[in-house]
Short mmCIF file of C-alpha atoms in Angstrom, two decimals:
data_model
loop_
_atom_site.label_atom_id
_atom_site.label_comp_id
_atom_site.label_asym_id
_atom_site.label_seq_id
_atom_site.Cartn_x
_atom_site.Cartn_y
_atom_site.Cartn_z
CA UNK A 1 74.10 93.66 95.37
CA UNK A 2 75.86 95.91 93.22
CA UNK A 3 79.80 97.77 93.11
CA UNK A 4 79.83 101.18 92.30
CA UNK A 5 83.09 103.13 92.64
CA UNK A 6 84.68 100.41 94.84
CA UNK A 7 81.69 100.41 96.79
CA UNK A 8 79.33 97.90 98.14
CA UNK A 9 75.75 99.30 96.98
CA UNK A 10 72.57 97.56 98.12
CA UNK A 11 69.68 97.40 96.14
CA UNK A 12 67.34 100.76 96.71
CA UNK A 13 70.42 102.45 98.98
CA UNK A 14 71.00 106.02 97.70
CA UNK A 15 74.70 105.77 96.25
CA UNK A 16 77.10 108.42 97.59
CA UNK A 17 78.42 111.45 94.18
CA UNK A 18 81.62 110.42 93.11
CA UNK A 19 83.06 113.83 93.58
CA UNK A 20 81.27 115.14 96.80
CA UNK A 21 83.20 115.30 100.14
CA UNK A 22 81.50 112.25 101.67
CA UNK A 23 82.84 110.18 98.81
CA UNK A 24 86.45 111.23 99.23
CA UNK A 25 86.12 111.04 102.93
CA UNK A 26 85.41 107.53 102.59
CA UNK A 27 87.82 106.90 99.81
CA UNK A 28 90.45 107.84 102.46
CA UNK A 29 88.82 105.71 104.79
CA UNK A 30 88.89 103.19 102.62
CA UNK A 31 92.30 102.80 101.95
CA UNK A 32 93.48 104.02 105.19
CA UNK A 33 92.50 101.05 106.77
CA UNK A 34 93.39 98.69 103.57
CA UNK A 35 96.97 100.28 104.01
CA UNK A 36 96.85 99.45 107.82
CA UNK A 37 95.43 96.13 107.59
CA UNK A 38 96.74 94.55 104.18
CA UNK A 39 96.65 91.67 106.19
CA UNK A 40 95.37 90.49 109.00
CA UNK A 41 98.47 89.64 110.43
CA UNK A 42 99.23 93.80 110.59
CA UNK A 43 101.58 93.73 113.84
CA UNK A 44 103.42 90.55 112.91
CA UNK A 45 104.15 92.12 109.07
CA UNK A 46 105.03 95.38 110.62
CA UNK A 47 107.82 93.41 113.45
CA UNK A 48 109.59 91.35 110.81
CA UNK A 49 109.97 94.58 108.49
CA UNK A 50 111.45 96.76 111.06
CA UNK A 51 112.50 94.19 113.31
CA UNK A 52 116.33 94.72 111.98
CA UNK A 53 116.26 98.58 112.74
CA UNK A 54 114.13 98.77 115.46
CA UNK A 55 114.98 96.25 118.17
CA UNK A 56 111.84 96.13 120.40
CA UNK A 57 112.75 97.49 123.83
CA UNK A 58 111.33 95.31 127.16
CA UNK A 59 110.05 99.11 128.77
CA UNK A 60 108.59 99.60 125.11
CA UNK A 61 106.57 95.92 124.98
CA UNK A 62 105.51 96.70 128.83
CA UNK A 63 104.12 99.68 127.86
CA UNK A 64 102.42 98.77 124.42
CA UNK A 65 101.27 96.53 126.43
CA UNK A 66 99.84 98.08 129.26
CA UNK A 67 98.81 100.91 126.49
CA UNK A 68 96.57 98.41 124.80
CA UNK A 69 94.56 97.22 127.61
CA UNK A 70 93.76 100.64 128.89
CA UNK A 71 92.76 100.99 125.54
CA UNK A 72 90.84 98.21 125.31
CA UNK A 73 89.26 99.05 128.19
CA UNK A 74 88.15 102.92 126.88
CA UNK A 75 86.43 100.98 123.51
CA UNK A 76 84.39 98.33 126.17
CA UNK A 77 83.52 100.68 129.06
CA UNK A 78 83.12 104.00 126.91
CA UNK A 79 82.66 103.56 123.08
CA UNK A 80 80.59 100.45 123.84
CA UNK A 81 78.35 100.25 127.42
CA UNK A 82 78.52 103.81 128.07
CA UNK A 83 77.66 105.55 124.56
CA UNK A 84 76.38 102.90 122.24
CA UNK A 85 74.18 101.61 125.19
CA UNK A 86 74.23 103.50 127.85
CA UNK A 87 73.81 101.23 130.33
CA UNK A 88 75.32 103.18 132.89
CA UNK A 89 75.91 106.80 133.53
CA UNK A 90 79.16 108.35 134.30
CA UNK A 91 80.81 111.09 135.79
CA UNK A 92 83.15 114.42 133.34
CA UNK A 93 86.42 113.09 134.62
CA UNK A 94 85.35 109.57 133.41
CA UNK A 95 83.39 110.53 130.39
CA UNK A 96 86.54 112.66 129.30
CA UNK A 97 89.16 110.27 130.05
CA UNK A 98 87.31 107.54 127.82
CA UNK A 99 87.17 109.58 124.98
CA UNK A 100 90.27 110.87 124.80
CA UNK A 101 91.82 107.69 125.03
CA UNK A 102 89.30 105.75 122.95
CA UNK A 103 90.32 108.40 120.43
CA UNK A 104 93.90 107.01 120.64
CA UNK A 105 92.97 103.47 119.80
CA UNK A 106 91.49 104.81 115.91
CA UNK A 107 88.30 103.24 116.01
CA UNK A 108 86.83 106.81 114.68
CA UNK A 109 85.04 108.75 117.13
CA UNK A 110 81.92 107.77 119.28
CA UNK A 111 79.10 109.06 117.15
CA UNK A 112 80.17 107.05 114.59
CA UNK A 113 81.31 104.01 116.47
CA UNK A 114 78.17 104.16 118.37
CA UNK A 115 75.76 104.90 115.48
CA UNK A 116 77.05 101.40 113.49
CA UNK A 117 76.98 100.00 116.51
CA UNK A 118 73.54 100.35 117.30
CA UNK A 119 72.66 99.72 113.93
CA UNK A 120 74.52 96.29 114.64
CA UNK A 121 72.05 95.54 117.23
CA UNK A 122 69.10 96.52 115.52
CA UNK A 123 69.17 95.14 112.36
CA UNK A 124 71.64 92.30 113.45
CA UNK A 125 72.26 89.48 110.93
CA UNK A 126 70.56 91.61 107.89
CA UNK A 127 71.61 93.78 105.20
CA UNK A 128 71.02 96.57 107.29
CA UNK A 129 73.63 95.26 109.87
CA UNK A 130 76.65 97.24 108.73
CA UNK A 131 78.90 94.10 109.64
CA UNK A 132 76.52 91.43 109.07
CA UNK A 133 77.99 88.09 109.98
CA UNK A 134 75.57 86.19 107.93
CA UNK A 135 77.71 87.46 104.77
CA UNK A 136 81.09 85.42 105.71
CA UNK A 137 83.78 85.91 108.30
CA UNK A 138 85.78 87.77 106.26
CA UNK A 139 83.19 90.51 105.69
CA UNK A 140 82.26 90.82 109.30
CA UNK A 141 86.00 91.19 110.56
CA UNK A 142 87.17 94.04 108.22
CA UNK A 143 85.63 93.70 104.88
CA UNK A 144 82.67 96.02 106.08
CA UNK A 145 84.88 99.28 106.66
CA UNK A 146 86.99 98.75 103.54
CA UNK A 147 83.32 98.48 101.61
CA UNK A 148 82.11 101.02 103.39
CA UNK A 149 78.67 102.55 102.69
CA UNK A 150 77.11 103.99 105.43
CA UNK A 151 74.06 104.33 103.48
CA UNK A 152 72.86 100.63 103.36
CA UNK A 153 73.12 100.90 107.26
CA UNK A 154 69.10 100.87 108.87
CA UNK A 155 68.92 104.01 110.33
CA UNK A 156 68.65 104.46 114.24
CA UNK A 157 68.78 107.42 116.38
CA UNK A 158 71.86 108.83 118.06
CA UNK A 159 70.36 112.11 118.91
CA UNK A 160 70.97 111.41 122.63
CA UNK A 161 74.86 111.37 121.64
CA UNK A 162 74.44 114.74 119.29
CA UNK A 163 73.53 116.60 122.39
CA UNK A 164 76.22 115.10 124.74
CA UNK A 165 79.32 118.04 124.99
CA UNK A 166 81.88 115.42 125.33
CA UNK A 167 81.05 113.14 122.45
CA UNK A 168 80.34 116.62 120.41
CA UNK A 169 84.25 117.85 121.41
CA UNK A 170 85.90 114.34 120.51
CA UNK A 171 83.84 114.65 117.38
CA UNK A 172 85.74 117.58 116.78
CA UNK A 173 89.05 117.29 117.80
CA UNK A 174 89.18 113.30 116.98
CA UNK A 175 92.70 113.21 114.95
CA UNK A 176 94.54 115.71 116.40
CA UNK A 177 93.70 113.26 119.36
CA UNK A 178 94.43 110.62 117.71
CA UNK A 179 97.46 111.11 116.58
CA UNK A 180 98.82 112.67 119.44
CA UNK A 181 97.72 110.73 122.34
CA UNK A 182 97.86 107.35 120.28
CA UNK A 183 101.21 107.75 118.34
CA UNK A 184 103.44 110.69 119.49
CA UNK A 185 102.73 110.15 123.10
CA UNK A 186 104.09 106.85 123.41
CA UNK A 187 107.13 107.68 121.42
CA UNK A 188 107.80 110.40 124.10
CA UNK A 189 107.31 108.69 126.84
CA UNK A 190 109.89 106.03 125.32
CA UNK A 191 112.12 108.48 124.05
CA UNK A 192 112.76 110.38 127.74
CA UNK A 193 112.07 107.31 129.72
CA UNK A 194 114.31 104.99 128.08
CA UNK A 195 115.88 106.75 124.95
CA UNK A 196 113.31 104.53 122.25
CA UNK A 197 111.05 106.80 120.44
CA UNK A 198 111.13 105.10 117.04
CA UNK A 199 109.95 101.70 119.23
CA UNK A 200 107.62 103.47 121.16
CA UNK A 201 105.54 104.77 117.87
CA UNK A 202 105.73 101.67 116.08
CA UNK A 203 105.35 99.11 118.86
CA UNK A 204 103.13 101.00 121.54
CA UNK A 205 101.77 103.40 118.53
CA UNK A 206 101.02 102.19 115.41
CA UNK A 207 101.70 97.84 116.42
CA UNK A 208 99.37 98.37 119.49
CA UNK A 209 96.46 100.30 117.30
CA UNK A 210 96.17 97.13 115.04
CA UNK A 211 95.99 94.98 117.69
CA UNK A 212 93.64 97.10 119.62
CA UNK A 213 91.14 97.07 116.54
CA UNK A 214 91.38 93.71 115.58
CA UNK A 215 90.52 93.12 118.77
CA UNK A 216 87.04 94.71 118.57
CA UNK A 217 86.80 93.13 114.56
CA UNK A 218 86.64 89.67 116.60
CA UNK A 219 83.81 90.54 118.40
CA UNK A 220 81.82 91.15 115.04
CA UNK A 221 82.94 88.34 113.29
CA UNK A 222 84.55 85.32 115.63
CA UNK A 223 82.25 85.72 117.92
CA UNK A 224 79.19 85.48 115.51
CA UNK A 225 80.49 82.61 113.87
CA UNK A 226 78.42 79.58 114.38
CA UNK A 227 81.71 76.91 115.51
CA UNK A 228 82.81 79.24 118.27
CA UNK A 229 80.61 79.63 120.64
CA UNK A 230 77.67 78.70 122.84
CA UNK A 231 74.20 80.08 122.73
CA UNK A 232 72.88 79.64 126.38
CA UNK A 233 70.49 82.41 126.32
CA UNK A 234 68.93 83.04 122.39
CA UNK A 235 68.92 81.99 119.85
CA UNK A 236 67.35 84.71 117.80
CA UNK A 237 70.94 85.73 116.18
CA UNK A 238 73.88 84.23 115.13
CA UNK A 239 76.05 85.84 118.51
CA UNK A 240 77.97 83.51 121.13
CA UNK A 241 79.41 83.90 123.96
CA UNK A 242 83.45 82.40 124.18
CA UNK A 243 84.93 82.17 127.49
CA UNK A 244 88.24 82.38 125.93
CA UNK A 245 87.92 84.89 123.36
CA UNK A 246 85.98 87.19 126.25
CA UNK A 247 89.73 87.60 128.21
CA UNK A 248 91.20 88.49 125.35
CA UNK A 249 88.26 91.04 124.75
CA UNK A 250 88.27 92.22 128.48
CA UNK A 251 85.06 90.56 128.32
CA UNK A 252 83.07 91.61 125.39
CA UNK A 253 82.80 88.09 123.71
CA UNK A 254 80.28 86.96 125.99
CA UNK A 255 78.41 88.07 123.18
CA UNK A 256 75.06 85.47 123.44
CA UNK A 257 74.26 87.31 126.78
CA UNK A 258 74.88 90.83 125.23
CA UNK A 259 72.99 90.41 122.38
CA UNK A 260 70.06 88.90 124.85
CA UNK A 261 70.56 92.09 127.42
CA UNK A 262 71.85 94.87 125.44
CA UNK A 263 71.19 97.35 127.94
CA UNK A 264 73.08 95.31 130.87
CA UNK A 265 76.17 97.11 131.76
CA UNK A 266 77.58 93.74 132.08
CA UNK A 267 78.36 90.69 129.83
CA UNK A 268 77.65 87.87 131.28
CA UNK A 269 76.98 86.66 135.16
CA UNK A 270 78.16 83.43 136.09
CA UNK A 271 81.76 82.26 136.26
CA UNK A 272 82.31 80.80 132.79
CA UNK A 273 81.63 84.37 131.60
CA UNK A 274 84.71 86.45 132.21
CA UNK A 275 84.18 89.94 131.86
CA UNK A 276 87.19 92.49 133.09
CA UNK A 277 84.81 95.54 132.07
CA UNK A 278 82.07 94.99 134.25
CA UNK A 279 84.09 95.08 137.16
CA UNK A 280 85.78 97.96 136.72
CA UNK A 281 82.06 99.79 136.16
CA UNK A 282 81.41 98.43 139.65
CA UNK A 283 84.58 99.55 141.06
CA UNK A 284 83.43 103.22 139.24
CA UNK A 285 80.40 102.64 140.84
CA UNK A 286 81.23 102.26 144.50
CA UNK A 287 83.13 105.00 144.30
CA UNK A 288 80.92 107.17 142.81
CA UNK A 289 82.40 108.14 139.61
CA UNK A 290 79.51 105.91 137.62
CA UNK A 291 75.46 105.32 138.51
CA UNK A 292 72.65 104.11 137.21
CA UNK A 293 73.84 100.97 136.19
CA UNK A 294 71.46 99.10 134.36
CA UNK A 295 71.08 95.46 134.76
CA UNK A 296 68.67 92.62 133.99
CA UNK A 297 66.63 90.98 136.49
CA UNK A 298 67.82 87.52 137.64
CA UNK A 299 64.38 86.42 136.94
CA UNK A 300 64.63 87.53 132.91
CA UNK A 301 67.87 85.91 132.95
CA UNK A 302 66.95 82.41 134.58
CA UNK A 303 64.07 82.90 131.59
CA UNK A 304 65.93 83.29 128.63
CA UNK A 305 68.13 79.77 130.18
CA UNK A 306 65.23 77.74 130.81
CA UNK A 307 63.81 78.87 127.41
CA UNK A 308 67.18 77.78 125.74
CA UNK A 309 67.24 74.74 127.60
CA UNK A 310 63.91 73.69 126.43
CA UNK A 311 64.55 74.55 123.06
CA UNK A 312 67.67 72.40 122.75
CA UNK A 313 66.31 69.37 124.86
CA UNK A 314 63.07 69.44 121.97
CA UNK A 315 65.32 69.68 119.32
CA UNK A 316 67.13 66.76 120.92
CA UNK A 317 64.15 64.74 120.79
CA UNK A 318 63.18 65.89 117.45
CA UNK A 319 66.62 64.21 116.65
CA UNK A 320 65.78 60.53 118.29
CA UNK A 321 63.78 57.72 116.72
CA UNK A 322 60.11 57.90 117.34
CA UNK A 323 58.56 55.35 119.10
CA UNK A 324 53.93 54.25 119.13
CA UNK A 325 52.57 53.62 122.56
CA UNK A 326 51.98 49.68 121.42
CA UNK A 327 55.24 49.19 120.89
CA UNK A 328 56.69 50.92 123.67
CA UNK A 329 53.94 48.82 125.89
CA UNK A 330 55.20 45.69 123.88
CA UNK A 331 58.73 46.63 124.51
CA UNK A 332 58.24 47.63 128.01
CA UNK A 333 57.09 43.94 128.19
CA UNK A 334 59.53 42.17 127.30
CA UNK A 335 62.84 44.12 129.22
CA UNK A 336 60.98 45.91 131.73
CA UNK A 337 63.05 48.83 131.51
CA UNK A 338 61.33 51.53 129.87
CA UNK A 339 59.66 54.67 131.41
CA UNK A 340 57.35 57.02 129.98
CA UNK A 341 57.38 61.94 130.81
CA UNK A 342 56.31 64.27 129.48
CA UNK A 343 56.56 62.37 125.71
CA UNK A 344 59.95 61.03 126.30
CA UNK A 345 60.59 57.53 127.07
CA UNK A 346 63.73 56.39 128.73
CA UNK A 347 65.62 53.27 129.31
CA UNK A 348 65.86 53.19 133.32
CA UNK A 349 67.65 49.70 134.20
CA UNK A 350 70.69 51.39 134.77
CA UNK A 351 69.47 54.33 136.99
CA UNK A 352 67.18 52.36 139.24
CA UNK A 353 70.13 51.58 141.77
CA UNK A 354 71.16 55.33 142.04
CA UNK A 355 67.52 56.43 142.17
CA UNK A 356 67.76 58.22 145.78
CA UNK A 357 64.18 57.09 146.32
CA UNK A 358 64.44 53.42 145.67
CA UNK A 359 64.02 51.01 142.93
CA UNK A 360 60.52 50.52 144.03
CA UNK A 361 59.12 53.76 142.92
CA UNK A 362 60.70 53.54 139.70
CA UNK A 363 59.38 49.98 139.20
CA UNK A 364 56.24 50.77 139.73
CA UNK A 365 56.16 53.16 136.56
CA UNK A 366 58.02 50.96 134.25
CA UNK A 367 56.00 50.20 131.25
CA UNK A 368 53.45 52.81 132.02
CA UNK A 369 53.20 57.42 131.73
CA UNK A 370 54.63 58.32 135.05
CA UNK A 371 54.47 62.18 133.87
CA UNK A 372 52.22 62.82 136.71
CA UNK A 373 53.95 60.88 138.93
CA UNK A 374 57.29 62.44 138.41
CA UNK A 375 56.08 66.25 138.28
CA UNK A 376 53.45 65.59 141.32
CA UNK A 377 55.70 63.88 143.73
CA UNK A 378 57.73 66.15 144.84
CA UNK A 379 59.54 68.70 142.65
CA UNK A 380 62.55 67.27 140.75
CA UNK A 381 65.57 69.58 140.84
CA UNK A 382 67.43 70.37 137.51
CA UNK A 383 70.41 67.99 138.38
CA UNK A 384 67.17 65.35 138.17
CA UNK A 385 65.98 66.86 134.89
CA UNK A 386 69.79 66.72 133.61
CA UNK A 387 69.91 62.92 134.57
CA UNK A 388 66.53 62.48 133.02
CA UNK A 389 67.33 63.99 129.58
CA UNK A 390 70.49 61.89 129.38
CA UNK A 391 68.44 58.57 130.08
CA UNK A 392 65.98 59.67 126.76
CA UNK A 393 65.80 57.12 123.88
CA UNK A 394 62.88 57.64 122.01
CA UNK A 395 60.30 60.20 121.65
CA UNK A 396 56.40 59.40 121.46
CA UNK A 397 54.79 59.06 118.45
CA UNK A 398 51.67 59.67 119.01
CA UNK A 399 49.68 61.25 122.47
CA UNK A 400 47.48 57.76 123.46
CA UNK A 401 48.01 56.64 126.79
#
């Protein structure tokens, strides 16, 4: 890794001509966004500077607010599910709505958003990722845009969004939209509703974009990061899903099931994955205004679980003393507790009671491989497989019976 011109260069990328338009465009971009976020803490610097001259109005906090969940919602729904993924189709009236206001929230326009995005996905957790959590926290929250080089990006194809008319005209017309749907239209609002203009840019304009995009950073970097989160359906990269973070994200941070089904319109299925977005696309849905919504069958799903769960209960056993078959026989001798599946052996004397087929049956097996027994009986729900895996002690050394 190499810095040229206060850029990050990869090894073999091209590097971008000082002087050519792409290198001043992202020059500006550069420090743009190091101007708006010198620190992370962007809306609480911004408060206590201004704080003495502009008193922020109760109408104005509403409706910054209000302003940044809509907003929210036009990055999850639009920029993300519908564009990047297109996991569901909607109709003009939608389509246009979310990219006028996802221009507002100045997270650049779709092509872009969508093209890094997909990138994200592809090449996730390499050098090819453009915000590659593997490469720190830090990086992955904001230090990719203000090292920007789109050229160490792996490519992917966004010709679908090059011939869509409404991602084309936002292209276009992106900061004109920007700044007058994102920053002068709150301050009018506030100005003839309730005589506050100068609160109304800075707290539901310029306060409510930082919080808005720092929002979205989380989702590339908090919710890669390898202490906050579970992994219940892959383990293949480094995302997770966060039941708390995913309210705050309107339900992007169930980020393990996302990066699992990309193409789901949803994030997540079960009640410990909150996700505001999805139902909102099935409200769109039932009414018409969205179709072909894309989902993942239940059986793929209850696959990817079961293929976690196995994962994590072997490397649970990898993690517990090994034990021969003569000495588990030997032990099994002398306390007459110990119970042999599936390469596991468990200390029983404590279940035996609460065994809802009787001591006897357990009894019977101690000291011996009941693997058939247990699998050919009758078939052992997951609560049993649960209890089972918590009664585990050793692991078998070796296959003899």
């Amino acid at each position: 890794m190499s810095k040229q011109w206060g850029k990050l260069v990869r090894p073999g990328s091209r590097a971008v001509p000082r002087h050519s338009w792409k290198a001043e465009l992202d020059w500006y971009r550069q420090n743009f966004h190091g101007f708006l976020h010198m620190s992370l803490l962007g809306p609480i610097l911004i408060i206590k500077l201004t704080a003495p001259y502009v008193i922020a109005r109760q109408n104005t906090v509403i409706m910054a607010i209000a302003w940044g969940v809509i907003g929210g919602f036009s990055i999850t729904i639009g920029y993300h599910r519908l564009w990047a993924h297109r996991s569901f189709s909607a109709c003009l009236g939608i389509r246009i709505a979310l990219a006028v206001v996802g221009a507002a929230q100045n997270q650049w326009p779709i092509l872009w958003w969508a093209k890094h995005h997909r990138a994200h996905h592809k090449y996730t957790d390499t050098d090819q990722d453009p915000y590659n959590a593997t490469r720190g926290l830090l990086f992955s929250h904001i230090g990719w845009l203000l090292g920007l080089n789109e050229n160490a990006w792996g490519p992917v194809d966004v010709s679908d969004l090059q011939k869509d008319p409404v991602v084309v005209w936002q292209d276009r017309l992106y900061w004109p939209i920007l700044i007058t749907v994102g920053i002068l239209l709150p301050g009018t609002i506030a100005h003839y509703g309730w005589n506050d203009w100068k609160g109304g840019i800075l707290y539901a304009g310029l306060t409510r974009i930082i919080v808005t995009q720092h929002s979205t950073f989380l989702i590339n970097s908090v919710a890669h990061a390898p202490w906050a989160g579970t992994q219940p359906y892959s383990t293949g990269t480094t995302a997770r899903n966060n039941p708390f973070l995913a309210i705050l994200t309107l339900g992007e941070a169930n980020h393990n099931f996302h990066h699992a089904f990309p193409a789901d319109y949803r994030n997540g299925v079960s009640w410990d994955e909150p996700d505001f977005s999805r139902w909102i696309i099935w409200l769109w849905g039932k009414l018409g205004w969205a179709n072909d919504l894309k989902i993942a069958s239940p059986f793929e799903i209850e696959r990817a679980r079961s293929n976690q769960l196995k994962d994590r209960t072997q490397r649970q056993r990898d993690s517990l003393p090994r034990m021969s078959w003569k000495e588990f026989r030997k032990r099994s001798g002398d306390a007459h507790t110990l119970i042999c599946i599936d390469g596991g052996i468990y200390d029983v004397v404590d279940f035996m009671d609460a065994h809802p087929g009787g001591r006897d049956m357990i009894r019977q097996s101690l000291g011996k491989d009941a693997t058939d027994l247990y699998h050919g009986t009758h078939l052992h729900s997951s609560h049993a497989d649960t209890i089972l895996r918590a009664l585990q002690v050793f692991t078998l050394e070796d296959s003899r019976r």
